[in-house]
mmCIF file of C-alpha atoms in Angstrom:
data_model
loop_
_atom_site.group_PDB
_atom_site.id
_atom_site.type_symbol
_atom_site.label_atom_id
_atom_site.label_comp_id
_atom_site.label_asym_id
_atom_site.label_seq_id
_atom_site.Cartn_x
_atom_site.Cartn_y
_atom_site.Cartn_z
ATOM 1 C CA SER A 1 124.582 54.651 -43.624
ATOM 2 C CA MET A 2 121.044 56.550 -44.813
ATOM 3 C CA TYR A 3 118.878 56.840 -47.900
ATOM 4 C CA PHE A 4 116.350 59.117 -49.206
ATOM 5 C CA PHE A 5 113.481 58.617 -52.108
ATOM 6 C CA GLY A 6 111.258 60.668 -52.675
ATOM 7 C CA ALA A 7 109.057 61.491 -55.881
ATOM 8 C CA ASP A 8 106.257 64.155 -56.511
ATOM 9 C CA THR A 9 104.288 62.947 -59.970
ATOM 10 C CA THR A 10 101.206 64.229 -61.929
ATOM 11 C CA ASN A 11 99.554 62.045 -64.979
ATOM 12 C CA GLU A 12 96.745 63.037 -67.428
ATOM 13 C CA ASP A 13 94.703 61.007 -69.401
ATOM 14 C CA GLY A 14 92.044 62.132 -71.797
ATOM 15 C CA LEU A 15 89.519 60.643 -73.915
ATOM 16 C CA VAL A 16 88.385 62.683 -75.893
ATOM 17 C CA SER A 17 86.171 62.934 -79.842
ATOM 18 C CA ARG A 18 87.148 66.099 -81.056
ATOM 19 C CA THR A 19 85.010 65.279 -84.414
ATOM 20 C CA ASP A 20 81.740 64.004 -82.427
ATOM 21 C CA PRO A 21 80.071 66.843 -80.079
ATOM 22 C CA ASP A 22 77.914 64.251 -78.308
ATOM 23 C CA SER A 23 80.586 61.847 -77.986
ATOM 24 C CA LEU A 24 81.147 60.748 -74.108
ATOM 25 C CA ASN A 25 84.491 63.003 -72.716
ATOM 26 C CA LEU A 26 86.673 61.174 -69.888
ATOM 27 C CA SER A 27 89.733 62.636 -68.300
ATOM 28 C CA ILE A 28 91.903 60.984 -65.593
ATOM 29 C CA SER A 29 94.394 62.334 -63.593
ATOM 30 C CA GLU A 30 96.371 61.519 -60.580
ATOM 31 C CA LYS A 31 98.654 63.067 -58.559
ATOM 32 C CA ALA A 32 101.435 61.232 -56.081
ATOM 33 C CA GLN A 33 104.122 61.674 -53.360
ATOM 34 C CA HIS A 34 106.007 59.559 -52.148
ATOM 35 C CA ALA A 35 109.274 59.567 -49.253
ATOM 36 C CA GLU A 36 111.185 57.172 -47.954
ATOM 37 C CA ILE A 37 114.064 56.779 -45.330
ATOM 38 C CA GLN A 38 116.667 53.929 -45.075
ATOM 39 C CA SER A 39 119.512 53.494 -42.387
ATOM 40 C CA ASP A 40 121.630 50.029 -42.623
ATOM 41 C CA PHE A 41 124.330 49.540 -40.239
ATOM 42 C CA HIS A 42 126.981 46.635 -41.164
ATOM 43 C CA THR A 43 129.437 44.636 -38.867
ATOM 44 C CA ASP A 44 131.922 41.424 -39.510
ATOM 45 C CA ALA A 45 129.136 39.368 -38.331
ATOM 46 C CA ALA A 46 125.963 41.258 -38.983
ATOM 47 C CA THR A 47 123.712 44.074 -41.253
ATOM 48 C CA LEU A 48 120.697 45.824 -39.754
ATOM 49 C CA THR A 49 118.489 48.077 -42.349
ATOM 50 C CA THR A 50 115.556 50.091 -40.627
ATOM 51 C CA GLY A 51 113.354 52.324 -42.595
ATOM 52 C CA LEU A 52 110.547 53.864 -42.943
ATOM 53 C CA ALA A 53 107.905 54.737 -46.223
ATOM 54 C CA TRP A 54 105.021 56.822 -47.210
ATOM 55 C CA TYR A 55 102.347 58.061 -49.876
ATOM 56 C CA ARG A 56 99.577 59.691 -50.887
ATOM 57 C CA ASN A 57 97.631 59.806 -54.336
ATOM 58 C CA LYS A 58 94.843 61.114 -55.000
ATOM 59 C CA ALA A 59 92.297 60.559 -58.614
ATOM 60 C CA GLY A 60 90.760 62.666 -60.329
ATOM 61 C CA LEU A 61 88.031 61.325 -62.796
ATOM 62 C CA ARG A 62 85.774 64.046 -64.820
ATOM 63 C CA PHE A 63 83.060 62.755 -66.761
ATOM 64 C CA ASN A 64 81.415 64.998 -69.762
ATOM 65 C CA GLY A 65 83.003 67.985 -67.508
ATOM 66 C CA GLU A 66 81.541 67.103 -64.289
ATOM 67 C CA ASP A 67 83.902 66.020 -61.360
ATOM 68 C CA VAL A 68 82.677 62.188 -60.544
ATOM 69 C CA GLU A 69 84.918 61.109 -58.238
ATOM 70 C CA GLN A 70 88.169 62.157 -56.538
ATOM 71 C CA PRO A 71 89.336 58.886 -54.487
ATOM 72 C CA THR A 72 92.264 58.842 -52.485
ATOM 73 C CA GLY A 73 95.158 56.237 -51.220
ATOM 74 C CA ARG A 74 97.462 56.549 -48.369
ATOM 75 C CA TYR A 75 100.527 54.471 -46.951
ATOM 76 C CA ILE A 76 102.768 54.368 -44.045
ATOM 77 C CA GLY A 77 104.779 51.731 -43.488
ATOM 78 C CA ALA A 78 108.062 50.747 -41.075
ATOM 79 C CA TYR A 79 110.459 47.643 -41.228
ATOM 80 C CA VAL A 80 113.372 46.265 -39.989
ATOM 81 C CA TYR A 81 115.375 43.419 -41.060
ATOM 82 C CA SER A 82 118.566 41.812 -39.571
ATOM 83 C CA HIS A 83 121.718 39.249 -41.464
ATOM 84 C CA VAL A 84 123.298 37.688 -39.376
ATOM 85 C CA ARG A 85 126.114 35.647 -40.086
ATOM 86 C CA PRO A 86 127.014 32.416 -37.142
ATOM 87 C CA VAL A 87 129.391 30.638 -39.682
ATOM 88 C CA ARG A 88 130.647 31.375 -43.001
ATOM 89 C CA SER A 89 128.698 29.589 -45.094
ATOM 90 C CA LEU A 90 125.010 30.698 -43.363
ATOM 91 C CA ILE A 91 123.090 33.939 -43.274
ATOM 92 C CA ILE A 92 119.702 33.846 -41.025
ATOM 93 C CA THR A 93 117.616 36.787 -42.046
ATOM 94 C CA LEU A 94 115.148 38.105 -39.667
ATOM 95 C CA GLY A 95 112.533 40.934 -40.256
ATOM 96 C CA ALA A 96 108.701 42.139 -39.789
ATOM 97 C CA SER A 97 106.987 44.983 -41.258
ATOM 98 C CA GLN A 98 104.474 46.853 -39.677
ATOM 99 C CA GLU A 99 101.938 48.537 -42.611
ATOM 100 C CA ARG A 100 98.946 50.546 -43.278
ATOM 101 C CA LEU A 101 96.858 51.119 -46.401
ATOM 102 C CA GLU A 102 93.929 53.114 -47.238
ATOM 103 C CA ASP A 103 93.208 52.881 -50.821
ATOM 104 C CA PHE A 104 90.081 54.096 -52.699
ATOM 105 C CA GLY A 105 87.932 52.213 -49.993
ATOM 106 C CA LEU A 106 90.442 49.445 -49.027
ATOM 107 C CA ARG A 107 92.139 49.631 -45.487
ATOM 108 C CA ARG A 108 94.807 47.149 -44.006
ATOM 109 C CA GLU A 109 96.855 47.221 -41.491
ATOM 110 C CA LYS A 110 99.296 44.740 -41.201
ATOM 111 C CA THR A 111 102.434 43.131 -39.336
ATOM 112 C CA SER A 112 104.203 41.008 -41.711
ATOM 113 C CA PRO A 113 106.874 38.320 -40.077
ATOM 114 C CA LYS A 114 110.038 37.555 -42.226
ATOM 115 C CA PHE A 115 112.268 34.597 -41.961
ATOM 116 C CA GLY A 116 114.884 32.827 -44.403
ATOM 117 C CA VAL A 117 117.984 30.949 -44.196
ATOM 118 C CA GLN A 118 120.358 30.538 -46.844
ATOM 119 C CA TRP A 119 123.118 27.759 -46.121
ATOM 120 C CA GLN A 120 126.195 27.174 -48.748
ATOM 121 C CA PRO A 121 128.080 24.125 -47.639
ATOM 122 C CA LEU A 122 130.190 24.000 -50.773
ATOM 123 C CA ALA A 123 131.069 26.126 -53.377
ATOM 124 C CA GLY A 124 128.743 26.181 -56.070
ATOM 125 C CA THR A 125 126.386 24.803 -53.980
ATOM 126 C CA SER A 126 122.999 26.579 -51.976
ATOM 127 C CA PHE A 127 119.852 25.699 -50.105
ATOM 128 C CA ARG A 128 117.505 28.506 -49.237
ATOM 129 C CA MET A 129 114.018 28.467 -47.402
ATOM 130 C CA ALA A 130 111.948 31.627 -46.568
ATOM 131 C CA PHE A 131 108.621 31.988 -45.084
ATOM 132 C CA PHE A 132 107.014 35.667 -45.031
ATOM 133 C CA LYS A 133 104.040 37.902 -45.634
ATOM 134 C CA SER A 134 103.799 41.044 -47.344
ATOM 135 C CA LEU A 135 101.378 43.425 -48.171
ATOM 136 C CA ARG A 136 100.604 44.562 -51.573
ATOM 137 C CA ARG A 137 100.933 48.358 -52.133
ATOM 138 C CA ALA A 138 99.770 50.574 -54.982
ATOM 139 C CA LEU A 139 101.952 51.000 -58.151
ATOM 140 C CA ILE A 140 103.276 54.067 -56.908
ATOM 141 C CA GLY A 141 104.864 52.366 -53.498
ATOM 142 C CA THR A 142 106.401 49.327 -55.431
ATOM 143 C CA GLN A 143 109.010 51.368 -55.963
ATOM 144 C CA THR A 144 110.935 50.855 -52.517
ATOM 145 C CA LEU A 145 114.340 51.015 -50.510
ATOM 146 C CA GLU A 146 112.429 48.218 -48.450
ATOM 147 C CA PRO A 147 114.603 44.715 -49.276
ATOM 148 C CA THR A 148 112.465 42.828 -51.737
ATOM 149 C CA LEU A 149 114.323 39.788 -51.166
ATOM 150 C CA VAL A 150 114.418 37.216 -48.470
ATOM 151 C CA ALA A 151 116.934 34.753 -48.709
ATOM 152 C CA GLY A 152 116.547 34.902 -52.330
ATOM 153 C CA PHE A 153 113.042 35.339 -52.727
ATOM 154 C CA ASN A 154 110.893 37.722 -53.771
ATOM 155 C CA GLN A 155 108.784 38.894 -51.423
ATOM 156 C CA ILE A 156 106.868 41.504 -54.054
ATOM 157 C CA PHE A 157 104.556 39.940 -56.407
ATOM 158 C CA ASP A 158 102.066 41.932 -59.402
ATOM 159 C CA ASP A 159 98.520 41.184 -57.282
ATOM 160 C CA PHE A 160 96.070 43.718 -56.837
ATOM 161 C CA THR A 161 96.480 46.304 -54.531
ATOM 162 C CA GLY A 162 95.307 45.785 -50.774
ATOM 163 C CA SER A 163 96.510 42.079 -50.980
ATOM 164 C CA ILE A 164 98.275 39.546 -48.747
ATOM 165 C CA VAL A 165 101.114 37.907 -49.651
ATOM 166 C CA ARG A 166 102.264 34.231 -47.777
ATOM 167 C CA ARG A 167 105.069 32.350 -49.432
#
């Protein structure tokens, strides 16, 4: 199966005092585009998920009517996850993502491994373990088709953009 997600958003915030002509006038605008595509392949013993993600955003800052700065952010990433079930009670997750982030002067390029095991020896009893790394995207990039869980553990955290997470 194939999935596609796309977004084009514009936000504007203005802080203006209309009663005092000598007051400071600050306005912030942001325009962003985001697109993803994902493919899933399923068999009885395994699942393979692959995908690509891209976003770009541009912020504008005006102070007292003058353009101050127009920082931009870019992201491109690819990922692959496989869930293999060698026996009924065991699921092994293997995966990786390759990401490149440029966000308001910060640049990161990262290959992030993903590994997880889920074992259910008895009904109602399960053991899970995982090791993974991930790169924190900008807010627009956290809406994603990429799997957010590795063996039931969340790999998306509310850190600063560009943070590298190791769990």
